[in-house]
Tab-separated table of C-alpha atoms in Angstrom:
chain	number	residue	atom	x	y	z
A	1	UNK	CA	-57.468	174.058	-129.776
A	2	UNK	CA	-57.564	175.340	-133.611
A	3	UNK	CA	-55.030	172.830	-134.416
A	4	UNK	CA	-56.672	170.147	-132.727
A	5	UNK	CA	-59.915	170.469	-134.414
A	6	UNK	CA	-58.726	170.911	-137.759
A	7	UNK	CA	-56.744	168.051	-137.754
A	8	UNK	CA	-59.506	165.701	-136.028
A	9	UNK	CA	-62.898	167.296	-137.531
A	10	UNK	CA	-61.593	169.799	-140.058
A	11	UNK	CA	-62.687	172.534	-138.211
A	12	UNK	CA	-60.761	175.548	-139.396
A	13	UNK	CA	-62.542	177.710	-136.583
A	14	UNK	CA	-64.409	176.363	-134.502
A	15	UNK	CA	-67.701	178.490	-133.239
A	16	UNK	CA	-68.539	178.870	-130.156
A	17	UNK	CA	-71.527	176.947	-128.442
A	18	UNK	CA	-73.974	178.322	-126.808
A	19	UNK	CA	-74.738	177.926	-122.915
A	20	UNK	CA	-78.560	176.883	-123.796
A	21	UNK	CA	-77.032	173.576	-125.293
A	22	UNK	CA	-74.524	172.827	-122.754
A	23	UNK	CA	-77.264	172.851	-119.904
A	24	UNK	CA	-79.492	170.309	-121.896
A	25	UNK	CA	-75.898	168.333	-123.094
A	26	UNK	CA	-74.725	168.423	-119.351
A	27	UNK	CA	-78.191	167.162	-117.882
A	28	UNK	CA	-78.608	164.454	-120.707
A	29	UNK	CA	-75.363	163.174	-119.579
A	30	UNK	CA	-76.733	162.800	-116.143
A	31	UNK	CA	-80.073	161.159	-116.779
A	32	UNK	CA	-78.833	157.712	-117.102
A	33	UNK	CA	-77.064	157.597	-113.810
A	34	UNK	CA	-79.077	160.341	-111.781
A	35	UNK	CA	-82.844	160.929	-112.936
A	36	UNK	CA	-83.589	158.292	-114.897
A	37	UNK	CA	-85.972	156.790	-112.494
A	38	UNK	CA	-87.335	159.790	-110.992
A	39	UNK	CA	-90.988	160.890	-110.687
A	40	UNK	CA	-90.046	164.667	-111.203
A	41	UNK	CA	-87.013	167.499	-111.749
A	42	UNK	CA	-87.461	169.573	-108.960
A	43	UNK	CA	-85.542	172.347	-109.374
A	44	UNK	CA	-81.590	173.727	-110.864
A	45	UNK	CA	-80.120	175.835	-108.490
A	46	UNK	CA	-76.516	177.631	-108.214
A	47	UNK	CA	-76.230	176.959	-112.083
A	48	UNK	CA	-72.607	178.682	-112.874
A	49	UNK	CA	-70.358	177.899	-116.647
A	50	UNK	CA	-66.882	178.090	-116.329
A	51	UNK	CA	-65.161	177.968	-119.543
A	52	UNK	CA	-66.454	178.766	-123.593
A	53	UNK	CA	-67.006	175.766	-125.314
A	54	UNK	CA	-66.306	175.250	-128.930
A	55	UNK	CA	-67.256	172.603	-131.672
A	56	UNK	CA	-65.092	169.815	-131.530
A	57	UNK	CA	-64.837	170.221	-127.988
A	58	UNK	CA	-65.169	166.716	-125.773
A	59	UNK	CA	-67.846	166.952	-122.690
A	60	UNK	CA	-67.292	165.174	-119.614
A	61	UNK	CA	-70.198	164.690	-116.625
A	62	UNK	CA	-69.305	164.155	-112.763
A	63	UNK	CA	-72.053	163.484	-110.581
A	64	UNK	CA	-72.022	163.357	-106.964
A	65	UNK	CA	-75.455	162.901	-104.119
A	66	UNK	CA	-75.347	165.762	-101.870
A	67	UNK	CA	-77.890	165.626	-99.871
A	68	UNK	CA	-81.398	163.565	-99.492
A	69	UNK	CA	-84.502	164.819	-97.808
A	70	UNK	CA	-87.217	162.441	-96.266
A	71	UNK	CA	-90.101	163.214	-94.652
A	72	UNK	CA	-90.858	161.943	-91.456
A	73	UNK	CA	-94.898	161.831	-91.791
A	74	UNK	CA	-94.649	158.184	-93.698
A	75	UNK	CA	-94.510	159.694	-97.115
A	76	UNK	CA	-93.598	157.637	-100.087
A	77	UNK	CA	-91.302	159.803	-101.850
A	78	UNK	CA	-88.347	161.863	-100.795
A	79	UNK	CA	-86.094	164.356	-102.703
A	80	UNK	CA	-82.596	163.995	-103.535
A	81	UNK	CA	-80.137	166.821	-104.330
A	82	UNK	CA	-76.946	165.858	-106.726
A	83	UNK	CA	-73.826	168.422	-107.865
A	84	UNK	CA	-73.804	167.607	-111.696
A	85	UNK	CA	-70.269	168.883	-112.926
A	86	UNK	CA	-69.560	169.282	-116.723
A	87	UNK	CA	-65.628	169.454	-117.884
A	88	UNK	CA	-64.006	169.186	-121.141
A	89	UNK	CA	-61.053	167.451	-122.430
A	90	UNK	CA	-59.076	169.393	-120.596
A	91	UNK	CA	-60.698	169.002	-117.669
A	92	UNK	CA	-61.848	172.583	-117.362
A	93	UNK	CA	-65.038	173.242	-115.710
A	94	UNK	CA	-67.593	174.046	-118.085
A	95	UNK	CA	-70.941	173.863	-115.902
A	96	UNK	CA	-71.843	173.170	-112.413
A	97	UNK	CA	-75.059	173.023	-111.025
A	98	UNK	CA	-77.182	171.262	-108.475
A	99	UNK	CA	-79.989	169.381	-109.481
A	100	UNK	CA	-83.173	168.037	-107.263
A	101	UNK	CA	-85.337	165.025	-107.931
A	102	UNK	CA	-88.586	163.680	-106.338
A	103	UNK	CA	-88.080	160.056	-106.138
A	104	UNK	CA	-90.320	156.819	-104.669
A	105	UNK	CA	-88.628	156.298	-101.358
A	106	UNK	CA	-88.368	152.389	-100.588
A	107	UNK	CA	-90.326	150.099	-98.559
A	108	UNK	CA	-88.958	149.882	-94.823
């Protein structure tokens, strides 16, 4: 890891980042994908970090749909629940969460 980052960004010792920044990093990953067209965030839930990250470290998002909730009263939207994973280069877990998202259900 030292090695690596000195040679590549000339990062003698690299600090350590903190978890605040990784949640917003890991979740901006995911917007394009996941949220982007979404009428709200509902909710992070079961929100666990895995291994330190350091500068010159390389991020990594996985989402996968989990679940999806519609109502059966004729709403218009419904909620869908995704498992956002975050790895490094290495392909250690860094942060795993699961996300919800209100979104316009389609026409029938």
């Amino acid at each position: 890891m030292l090695f690596r980052s000195k040679e590549k960004f000339n990062i003698g010792y690299p600090g350590l980042v903190s978890q605040g920044y990784i949640f917003n990093v890991g979740f901006g990953l995911s917007v394009h994908d996941i949220s982007y067209n979404a009428i709200a965030n509902l909710s992070y839930k079961n929100l666990t970090y895995g291994e330190p990250v350091y500068e010159g470290d390389i991020l990594f998002g996985k989402s996968k749909v989990i679940g999806i909730e519609v109502k059966k009263d004729g709403a218009s939207n419904g909620s869908v629940q995704v498992k956002t994973t975050i790895t490094n280069q290495n392909n250690e877990m860094v942060q795993d969460a699961v996300q919800a998202f209100l979104l316009k259900r389609k026409p029938q």
